[in-house]
Amino acid sequence: MRIIVAKDYEGMCVNGANLIAAQILLKPDCVLGLATGSTPCGIYDRLAGKYQAGELDFSAVRSVNLDEYVGLSPENDQSYRYFMQKNLFSRVNIRPENTHVPDGLAADIEAECQRYEALIAGYGYPDLQLLGIGLNGHIGFNEPEDQFPVATHRVALTESTIAANSRFFENPAEVPRAAITMGIGSIMRAKRVLLAISGENKKEIARAALCGPVTPQVPASILQLHPDVTVILDAAAAALL
Ligand code: GLP
């Protein structure tokens, strides 16, 4: 596990964008596993800047997103499909048909989970998987549990995740209670992982995930067992390492 501590959020994003850009230069038709949340926004800004400066070409890149809320349409501004369109896809030349996010409106959620897992497997799993981390250690929407969930599945969100995500919704009652997420097994099959952690409020979970025991109660801790992980933190998130 490589750990890079940047001075601040800006520095963390510069590092993260450089690593993703290097992946695209190395393999122009790479499969990127992408994440949502506030942490990657600055990374996506810089990737869009590199594209606009003519430094990066997304025309052959394929992308698979980690997760999506159950019940939100792509037009809903809180859906993860909407987030990705706004923050990255509409700003670079990635082909719409090469971008994938689970369908939160699928009539049969179980079938959608199976379809999505088969899609990722068909791609041979991501060349590079970008991750953020939840305050309780979740990655994607894999919440603390008694065992690591393997494949893409439907998950009931914990109260702490619902509370954390309610800041994005006008009315807390609108925060979805369930999501579709890639499993821990799907994430661990990525060839490389890039975990971004920012902010003072993440310092305890950063220490637990990176330095504590590997346990499904801290889902991100399993990354300690992955052979190729780079963690980028700002100084505030790294304070307890
Ligand atoms: C959501 C997403 C995660 C993300 C987490 C942290 O729960 N499903 O993929 O890592 O939020 O978000 P933030 O970066 O805003 O703290």
XYZ file of C-alpha atoms and ligand atoms in Angstrom:
257
model
C 0.000 0.000 0.000
C 1.451 3.355 -1.055
C 0.371 6.304 1.065
C 0.682 9.840 -0.297
C -0.065 12.719 2.063
C -0.779 16.020 0.328
C -0.786 19.386 2.065
C -4.444 20.054 1.388
C -7.481 19.023 -0.681
C -6.102 20.744 -3.791
C -2.849 18.828 -3.555
C -4.723 15.574 -3.035
C -6.783 16.211 -6.169
C -3.724 17.066 -8.271
C -2.156 13.752 -7.235
C -5.324 11.775 -7.863
C -5.939 13.302 -11.287
C -2.318 12.680 -12.302
C -2.589 8.991 -11.397
C -5.842 8.554 -13.347
C -4.414 10.483 -16.308
C -1.354 8.211 -16.256
C -3.651 5.169 -16.381
C -5.438 6.561 -19.467
C -2.118 7.360 -21.180
C -0.838 3.861 -20.403
C -3.978 2.165 -21.722
C -6.300 4.461 -23.715
C -9.126 1.899 -23.654
C -8.805 1.247 -19.930
C -11.761 0.480 -17.657
C -12.070 3.105 -14.926
C -14.061 2.312 -11.807
C -15.511 5.631 -10.665
C -16.857 6.994 -7.400
C -19.198 9.765 -6.285
C -19.284 11.910 -3.133
C -17.675 15.269 -2.470
C -14.119 13.879 -2.283
C -13.599 13.088 -6.006
C -15.145 16.339 -7.328
C -11.804 18.160 -7.457
C -10.184 15.150 -9.143
C -12.868 15.216 -11.851
C -12.370 18.981 -12.268
C -8.696 18.430 -12.992
C -9.334 15.540 -15.384
C -11.793 17.744 -17.290
C -9.127 20.472 -17.361
C -6.558 18.070 -18.799
C -9.033 17.033 -21.504
C -9.863 20.650 -22.341
C -6.123 21.409 -22.556
C -5.756 18.611 -25.109
C -3.675 16.469 -22.762
C -6.101 13.579 -22.320
C -8.362 11.562 -24.606
C -11.336 9.664 -23.161
C -12.688 8.436 -26.514
C -11.825 4.786 -25.839
C -12.184 4.808 -22.041
C -14.907 2.625 -20.480
C -16.272 3.444 -17.036
C -18.205 1.558 -14.373
C -19.539 3.406 -11.357
C -19.585 1.878 -7.918
C -23.167 2.493 -6.935
C -26.550 4.164 -7.351
C -29.506 4.931 -5.115
C -32.570 2.726 -5.507
C -35.542 4.758 -6.729
C -33.757 7.795 -8.199
C -33.923 8.477 -11.938
C -30.922 9.702 -13.978
C -32.656 13.102 -14.175
C -32.881 13.423 -10.389
C -30.085 15.794 -9.399
C -29.242 13.586 -6.404
C -28.760 10.431 -8.449
C -25.221 9.249 -9.036
C -25.824 9.086 -12.813
C -26.686 12.795 -12.693
C -23.592 13.482 -10.560
C -21.324 11.734 -13.050
C -22.850 13.501 -16.071
C -22.416 16.857 -14.382
C -18.977 16.409 -12.833
C -17.184 14.391 -15.506
C -18.971 12.760 -18.456
C -20.385 15.963 -19.988
C -16.984 17.670 -19.715
C -14.824 15.105 -21.527
C -15.119 13.065 -24.731
C -16.081 9.757 -23.120
C -18.731 7.976 -25.211
C -22.089 7.838 -23.399
C -22.484 4.148 -24.295
C -19.157 3.434 -22.578
C -20.331 4.835 -19.229
C -22.141 2.558 -16.805
C -23.994 3.249 -13.566
C -26.393 0.749 -11.939
C -30.040 1.402 -12.842
C -31.729 2.528 -9.643
C -35.135 2.418 -11.335
C -34.890 -1.216 -12.463
C -38.164 -3.061 -11.822
C -36.228 -6.112 -10.657
C -33.308 -4.901 -8.503
C -31.873 -8.410 -8.038
C -31.750 -8.919 -11.810
C -30.134 -5.505 -12.210
C -27.428 -6.446 -9.688
C -26.691 -9.616 -11.652
C -26.642 -7.734 -14.965
C -24.248 -5.143 -13.548
C -21.867 -7.699 -12.068
C -21.812 -9.581 -15.391
C -21.044 -6.318 -17.190
C -18.072 -5.561 -14.927
C -16.847 -9.150 -15.195
C -17.199 -8.944 -19.005
C -14.906 -5.929 -18.923
C -12.387 -7.936 -16.893
C -12.922 -5.643 -13.846
C -11.484 -2.115 -13.631
C -7.873 -1.355 -14.516
C -8.100 1.399 -11.918
C -10.792 1.774 -9.276
C -11.207 5.190 -7.643
C -12.722 5.080 -4.144
C -13.804 7.481 -1.444
C -14.617 6.339 2.069
C -17.695 6.856 4.236
C -17.433 7.977 7.864
C -18.172 4.394 8.950
C -15.550 2.943 6.584
C -17.903 2.033 3.746
C -16.583 1.832 0.196
C -19.138 2.149 -2.573
C -22.167 1.500 -0.375
C -20.716 -1.587 1.297
C -21.736 -0.847 4.859
C -20.199 -2.430 8.007
C -21.449 -6.018 8.251
C -20.513 -9.389 9.702
C -18.981 -10.504 6.417
C -17.664 -8.896 3.244
C -20.380 -8.880 0.547
C -18.857 -10.285 -2.632
C -20.799 -9.260 -5.749
C -23.019 -6.334 -6.790
C -26.019 -6.291 -4.462
C -28.852 -4.269 -2.993
C -27.995 -2.702 0.335
C -30.062 -1.067 3.070
C -28.190 2.100 4.042
C -27.255 2.614 7.694
C -28.649 5.518 9.702
C -25.173 7.147 9.792
C -24.887 7.026 5.991
C -28.429 8.354 5.537
C -27.598 11.185 7.964
C -24.274 11.952 6.203
C -25.930 12.010 2.767
C -28.905 14.093 3.889
C -26.768 17.242 3.468
C -27.290 16.929 -0.280
C -31.099 16.735 -0.082
C -33.493 19.612 0.573
C -35.708 17.404 2.686
C -33.996 14.670 4.784
C -37.048 12.455 4.224
C -36.099 12.297 0.518
C -32.762 10.535 1.196
C -33.062 7.044 -0.283
C -32.901 4.149 2.169
C -31.408 1.640 -0.264
C -28.789 1.454 -2.992
C -27.205 -0.893 -5.508
C -23.471 -1.231 -4.978
C -20.598 -3.161 -6.436
C -19.524 -5.721 -3.839
C -16.250 -5.893 -1.987
C -15.281 -8.817 -4.242
C -15.960 -6.716 -7.355
C -13.825 -3.885 -5.945
C -10.984 -6.200 -4.885
C -10.780 -7.605 -8.424
C -9.734 -4.195 -9.769
C -6.120 -4.308 -10.917
C -5.258 -1.069 -9.112
C -7.102 0.899 -6.448
C -6.862 4.619 -5.713
C -8.442 5.572 -2.384
C -8.926 9.303 -1.743
C -9.521 10.545 1.817
C -10.001 14.187 2.698
C -10.886 16.204 5.771
C -10.491 16.294 9.520
C -13.716 14.332 10.041
C -12.180 11.327 8.219
C -9.002 11.078 10.331
C -10.329 8.388 12.714
C -11.743 6.197 9.961
C -8.560 6.676 7.888
C -6.525 5.266 10.763
C -8.954 2.415 11.376
C -9.045 1.468 7.685
C -5.327 1.747 6.964
C -3.731 0.771 10.282
C -6.384 -1.271 12.115
C -7.419 -4.913 11.806
C -8.941 -6.167 8.549
C -12.606 -6.586 9.400
C -15.970 -6.316 7.606
C -16.962 -3.876 10.356
C -14.575 -1.444 8.603
C -15.150 -2.420 4.959
C -12.248 -0.312 3.584
C -9.800 -2.226 5.792
C -9.844 -5.087 3.268
C -7.809 -2.859 0.935
C -4.790 -3.661 3.128
C -4.845 -7.075 1.398
C -5.019 -5.722 -2.177
C -1.655 -5.932 -4.001
C -1.795 -2.506 -5.664
C -3.399 0.271 -3.624
C -2.454 3.943 -3.557
C -4.035 6.047 -0.821
C -4.021 9.814 -1.246
C -4.910 11.867 1.803
C -4.793 15.510 2.703
C -2.889 16.384 5.873
C -6.081 16.738 7.914
C -7.248 13.197 7.089
C -3.740 11.804 7.692
C -3.368 13.409 11.137
C -3.669 10.133 13.083
C -1.638 7.836 10.808
C -21.276 7.929 -0.528
C -20.729 7.110 -1.702
C -19.308 6.649 -1.441
C -18.462 7.815 -0.959
C -19.045 8.335 0.332
C -18.222 9.450 0.965
O -21.763 7.136 0.483
N -21.539 5.963 -1.992
O -18.779 6.076 -2.620
O -17.141 7.405 -0.775
O -20.354 8.827 0.040
O -18.560 10.682 0.415
P -17.774 12.012 0.653
O -16.599 11.980 -0.239
O -18.746 13.083 0.275
O -17.398 12.059 2.106
